[in-house]
Amino acid sequence: MNSYYQKSVLRANRTAFMFDSLSDYNKFIDEVSNSAPNGSRARQQFDDFGQDYINRTARDSNWYGTSDVNLITENIDTYLFNNELDSYLNNVRSRTVALDIIDLDQQKSIKFTEQEIGVFSFDLA
């Protein structure tokens, strides 16, 4: 079992997959898409779901999304509140404490003797 998702069998032919984040879901879709065997139902579904799928679905009366394929297939580089996003990021950066990594990675040196008691070092206390 992979560590980034959970799998649960609902019925004999139904399975649910649970993810902690959207990136885990996208990783799963990429893995399944790359490993789906030719001629399988999964391969057919992945082949059908492409740019043509968006064009077909956009003509459906129940579709409330965009009909522009580029809005769905391209990387997202603008956001609804772009100016506020920079302000929020700067606010978070100003409230973040800078840590010296060297302090966190110090080796704790305990020396053992034949008497099985540690040697105390005042300079490390």
Coordinates of N, CA and C in Angstrom, one line a residue:
M1 N 0.8 -1.2 0.0 CA 0.0 0.0 0.0 C 0.9 1.3 0.0
N2 N 0.5 2.2 -0.8 CA 1.2 3.5 -0.8 C 0.9 4.3 0.4
S3 N 1.8 5.1 0.8 CA 1.7 5.8 2.1 C 0.9 7.1 1.9
Y4 N 0.7 7.6 0.7 CA 0.1 8.9 0.5 C -1.4 8.8 0.3
Y5 N -2.0 7.6 0.2 CA -3.5 7.5 0.1 C -4.0 6.3 0.9
Q6 N -5.3 6.3 1.1 CA -5.9 5.2 1.8 C -6.9 4.6 0.8
K7 N -7.0 3.3 0.8 CA -7.9 2.5 -0.1 C -8.9 1.7 0.7
S8 N -10.2 1.9 0.3 CA -11.2 1.1 1.0 C -12.2 0.5 0.0
V9 N -12.4 -0.8 0.2 CA -13.3 -1.5 -0.7 C -14.7 -1.3 -0.2
L10 N -15.6 -0.7 -1.0 CA -17.0 -0.5 -0.6 C -17.9 -1.7 -0.9
R11 N -17.8 -2.2 -2.1 CA -18.6 -3.4 -2.5 C -17.6 -4.2 -3.4
A12 N -18.2 -5.3 -3.9 CA -17.3 -6.2 -4.7 C -16.6 -5.5 -5.8
N13 N -17.3 -4.5 -6.5 CA -16.6 -3.9 -7.7 C -16.5 -2.4 -7.5
R14 N -16.6 -1.9 -6.2 CA -16.4 -0.4 -6.0 C -15.3 -0.2 -4.9
T15 N -14.4 0.7 -5.2 CA -13.3 1.0 -4.3 C -13.3 2.6 -4.1
A16 N -13.0 3.0 -2.9 CA -12.8 4.4 -2.6 C -11.4 4.7 -2.2
F17 N -10.9 5.8 -2.8 CA -9.5 6.2 -2.5 C -9.6 7.6 -1.7
M18 N -8.8 7.7 -0.6 CA -8.9 8.9 0.2 C -7.5 9.5 0.2
F19 N -7.5 10.9 0.0 CA -6.2 11.6 -0.1 C -6.2 12.7 1.0
D20 N -5.0 13.1 1.4 CA -4.9 14.2 2.4 C -4.7 15.5 1.7
S21 N -4.3 15.5 0.4 CA -4.1 16.8 -0.3 C -4.4 16.6 -1.8
L22 N -4.6 17.8 -2.4 CA -4.8 17.8 -3.9 C -3.5 17.3 -4.6
S23 N -2.4 17.6 -4.1 CA -1.1 17.1 -4.7 C -1.0 15.6 -4.6
D24 N -1.5 15.0 -3.5 CA -1.5 13.5 -3.4 C -2.5 12.9 -4.5
Y25 N -3.6 13.5 -4.6 CA -4.6 13.1 -5.6 C -4.0 13.2 -7.0
N26 N -3.4 14.3 -7.4 CA -2.8 14.4 -8.7 C -1.6 13.4 -8.9
K27 N -0.9 13.1 -7.9 CA 0.2 12.1 -8.0 C -0.4 10.8 -8.3
F28 N -1.5 10.4 -7.6 CA -2.2 9.2 -7.8 C -2.7 9.1 -9.3
I29 N -3.3 10.1 -9.8 CA -3.9 10.1 -11.1 C -2.7 10.0 -12.1
D30 N -1.6 10.6 -11.9 CA -0.5 10.5 -12.8 C 0.0 9.0 -12.8
E31 N 0.2 8.4 -11.6 CA 0.7 7.1 -11.5 C -0.3 6.1 -12.2
V32 N -1.6 6.2 -12.0 CA -2.6 5.3 -12.6 C -2.6 5.5 -14.1
S33 N -2.5 6.8 -14.5 CA -2.6 7.1 -16.0 C -1.4 6.4 -16.7
N34 N -0.2 6.5 -16.1 CA 1.0 6.0 -16.7 C 1.0 4.4 -16.7
S35 N 0.3 3.8 -15.7 CA 0.4 2.4 -15.6 C -0.8 1.6 -16.1
A36 N -1.8 2.3 -16.6 CA -3.0 1.7 -17.1 C -2.7 0.9 -18.3
P37 N -3.0 -0.4 -18.4 CA -2.6 -1.2 -19.6 C -3.5 -0.9 -20.8
N38 N -2.9 -1.0 -21.9 CA -3.7 -0.7 -23.2 C -4.8 -1.7 -23.3
G39 N -6.0 -1.2 -23.7 CA -7.2 -2.0 -23.9 C -8.0 -2.1 -22.7
S40 N -7.5 -1.6 -21.5 CA -8.3 -1.7 -20.3 C -9.3 -0.6 -20.2
R41 N -10.3 -0.8 -19.3 CA -11.3 0.2 -19.1 C -10.7 1.5 -18.6
A42 N -9.7 1.4 -17.7 CA -9.1 2.6 -17.1 C -8.3 3.3 -18.2
R43 N -7.6 2.6 -19.1 CA -6.9 3.3 -20.2 C -7.9 4.0 -21.1
Q44 N -9.1 3.4 -21.4 CA -10.1 4.0 -22.2 C -10.6 5.3 -21.6
Q45 N -10.8 5.3 -20.3 CA -11.3 6.4 -19.6 C -10.3 7.6 -19.6
F46 N -9.0 7.2 -19.4 CA -8.0 8.3 -19.4 C -7.8 8.8 -20.8
D47 N -8.0 8.0 -21.9 CA -7.9 8.5 -23.2 C -9.1 9.4 -23.6
D48 N -10.2 9.0 -23.1 CA -11.4 9.8 -23.4 C -11.4 11.2 -22.7
F49 N -10.8 11.2 -21.5 CA -10.7 12.4 -20.7 C -9.5 13.3 -21.2
G50 N -9.8 14.2 -22.1 CA -8.8 15.0 -22.6 C -9.4 16.4 -23.0
Q51 N -8.8 17.1 -23.9 CA -9.3 18.4 -24.3 C -10.7 18.2 -25.0
D52 N -10.8 17.1 -25.7 CA -12.1 16.9 -26.4 C -13.2 16.7 -25.4
Y53 N -12.9 16.1 -24.2 CA -13.9 15.9 -23.2 C -14.5 17.2 -22.7
I54 N -13.6 18.2 -22.5 CA -14.0 19.5 -22.0 C -14.9 20.2 -23.0
N55 N -14.6 20.1 -24.3 CA -15.4 20.7 -25.3 C -16.8 20.0 -25.4
R56 N -16.8 18.7 -25.3 CA -18.1 17.9 -25.3 C -19.0 18.3 -24.1
T57 N -18.3 18.3 -22.9 CA -19.1 18.6 -21.7 C -19.6 20.0 -21.6
A58 N -18.8 21.0 -22.1 CA -19.2 22.4 -22.1 C -20.5 22.6 -22.8
R59 N -20.9 21.8 -23.8 CA -22.1 22.0 -24.5 C -23.3 21.4 -23.7
D60 N -23.1 20.7 -22.7 CA -24.1 20.1 -21.9 C -24.8 21.1 -21.1
S61 N -26.2 21.1 -21.0 CA -26.9 22.1 -20.2 C -26.6 22.1 -18.7
N62 N -26.1 20.9 -18.2 CA -25.9 20.8 -16.8 C -24.4 21.3 -16.4
W63 N -23.7 21.7 -17.4 CA -22.3 22.1 -17.2 C -22.2 23.6 -16.8
Y64 N -21.6 23.9 -15.6 CA -21.5 25.3 -15.2 C -20.1 25.7 -15.1
G65 N -19.1 25.0 -15.7 CA -17.7 25.4 -15.7 C -17.4 26.1 -17.0
T66 N -16.1 26.3 -17.2 CA -15.7 27.1 -18.4 C -15.7 26.2 -19.6
S67 N -15.7 26.8 -20.8 CA -15.6 26.1 -22.0 C -14.2 26.3 -22.7
D68 N -13.4 27.1 -22.0 CA -12.1 27.4 -22.5 C -11.1 26.3 -22.0
V69 N -10.6 25.5 -22.9 CA -9.7 24.4 -22.6 C -8.4 24.9 -21.9
N70 N -7.9 26.0 -22.3 CA -6.6 26.5 -21.8 C -6.8 26.9 -20.3
L71 N -7.9 27.3 -19.8 CA -8.1 27.7 -18.4 C -8.0 26.4 -17.5
I72 N -8.2 25.2 -18.1 CA -8.2 24.0 -17.3 C -6.8 23.3 -17.5
T73 N -6.2 23.3 -18.6 CA -5.0 22.5 -18.9 C -3.7 23.3 -18.6
E74 N -3.7 24.6 -18.5 CA -2.5 25.3 -18.3 C -2.3 25.5 -16.8
N75 N -1.0 25.8 -16.4 CA -0.7 26.0 -15.0 C -1.3 27.3 -14.5
I76 N -1.8 27.2 -13.2 CA -2.4 28.4 -12.6 C -1.3 29.4 -12.2
D77 N -1.3 30.6 -12.7 CA -0.3 31.6 -12.3 C -0.9 32.9 -11.8
T78 N -2.2 33.0 -11.9 CA -2.9 34.2 -11.3 C -4.0 33.7 -10.4
Y79 N -4.3 34.5 -9.4 CA -5.3 34.2 -8.4 C -6.3 35.3 -8.3
L80 N -7.4 35.1 -7.7 CA -8.4 36.1 -7.6 C -8.0 37.3 -6.8
F81 N -7.3 37.0 -5.7 CA -6.8 38.1 -4.9 C -5.2 38.2 -5.0
N82 N -4.7 38.4 -6.1 CA -3.3 38.4 -6.4 C -2.5 39.4 -5.5
N83 N -3.1 40.7 -5.4 CA -2.4 41.7 -4.6 C -2.4 41.4 -3.2
E84 N -3.6 40.9 -2.7 CA -3.7 40.5 -1.3 C -2.8 39.3 -0.9
L85 N -2.6 38.4 -1.9 CA -1.7 37.3 -1.7 C -0.3 37.7 -1.3
D86 N 0.2 38.6 -2.0 CA 1.6 39.1 -1.7 C 1.6 39.7 -0.3
S87 N 0.6 40.5 0.0 CA 0.5 41.1 1.4 C 0.5 40.0 2.4
Y88 N -0.3 39.0 2.2 CA -0.4 37.9 3.2 C 0.9 37.1 3.4
L89 N 1.5 36.9 2.2 CA 2.8 36.2 2.3 C 3.9 37.0 3.0
N90 N 3.9 38.3 2.8 CA 4.9 39.1 3.5 C 4.6 39.2 5.0
N91 N 3.3 39.2 5.3 CA 2.9 39.2 6.7 C 3.3 37.9 7.4
V92 N 3.2 36.8 6.8 CA 3.6 35.5 7.3 C 5.1 35.5 7.5
R93 N 5.8 36.0 6.5 CA 7.3 36.0 6.5 C 7.8 36.9 7.7
S94 N 7.1 38.0 7.9 CA 7.5 38.9 9.0 C 7.3 38.3 10.3
R95 N 6.3 37.4 10.5 CA 6.0 36.8 11.7 C 6.7 35.5 12.0
T96 N 7.4 35.0 11.0 CA 8.2 33.8 11.1 C 9.5 34.0 11.8
V97 N 9.8 33.2 12.7 CA 11.1 33.3 13.4 C 12.2 32.6 12.6
A98 N 13.3 33.3 12.5 CA 14.4 32.7 11.8 C 15.2 31.8 12.7
L99 N 15.4 30.6 12.4 CA 16.1 29.7 13.3 C 17.5 29.3 12.7
D100 N 18.4 29.2 13.5 CA 19.7 28.8 13.1 C 19.7 27.2 13.1
I101 N 19.9 26.6 12.0 CA 19.8 25.2 11.8 C 20.9 24.5 12.6
I102 N 22.0 25.1 12.7 CA 23.2 24.5 13.4 C 22.8 24.3 14.9
D103 N 22.0 25.2 15.5 CA 21.6 24.9 16.9 C 20.7 23.7 17.0
L104 N 19.9 23.4 16.0 CA 18.9 22.3 16.0 C 19.6 21.0 15.8
D105 N 20.7 21.0 15.1 CA 21.4 19.7 14.7 C 22.6 19.4 15.5
Q106 N 22.7 19.9 16.7 CA 23.8 19.6 17.6 C 23.8 18.1 18.0
Q107 N 24.9 17.5 18.0 CA 25.0 16.2 18.4 C 25.1 16.2 20.0
K108 N 24.3 15.4 20.5 CA 24.3 15.2 22.0 C 25.4 14.2 22.3
S109 N 26.4 14.7 23.0 CA 27.5 13.8 23.3 C 27.5 13.2 24.7
I110 N 27.1 12.0 24.8 CA 27.1 11.3 26.1 C 28.2 10.2 26.0
K111 N 29.1 10.2 26.9 CA 30.1 9.2 26.9 C 29.9 8.2 27.9
F112 N 29.9 6.9 27.6 CA 29.7 5.9 28.6 C 31.0 5.3 29.1
T113 N 31.0 4.9 30.3 CA 32.1 4.3 30.9 C 31.8 2.9 31.3
E114 N 32.7 2.2 31.9 CA 32.5 0.8 32.4 C 31.4 0.8 33.4
Q115 N 31.2 1.9 34.2 CA 30.3 1.9 35.3 C 28.9 2.2 34.8
E116 N 28.7 2.4 33.5 CA 27.4 2.6 32.8 C 26.7 3.9 33.3
I117 N 27.5 4.9 33.6 CA 26.9 6.2 34.0 C 27.5 7.2 33.0
G118 N 26.7 8.2 32.6 CA 27.1 9.1 31.6 C 28.1 10.2 32.2
V119 N 28.8 10.8 31.4 CA 29.7 11.9 31.8 C 29.0 13.2 31.5
F120 N 28.8 13.9 32.6 CA 28.1 15.2 32.4 C 29.0 16.3 32.0
S121 N 28.5 17.1 31.0 CA 29.4 18.2 30.5 C 28.6 19.5 30.7
F122 N 29.2 20.4 31.5 CA 28.6 21.6 31.9 C 28.5 22.6 30.7
D123 N 29.4 22.5 29.7 CA 29.3 23.4 28.6 C 28.1 23.0 27.6
L124 N 27.6 21.8 27.7 CA 26.5 21.4 26.9 C 25.1 21.5 27.6
A125 N 25.2 21.8 28.9 CA 24.0 21.9 29.7 C 23.2 23.2 29.4

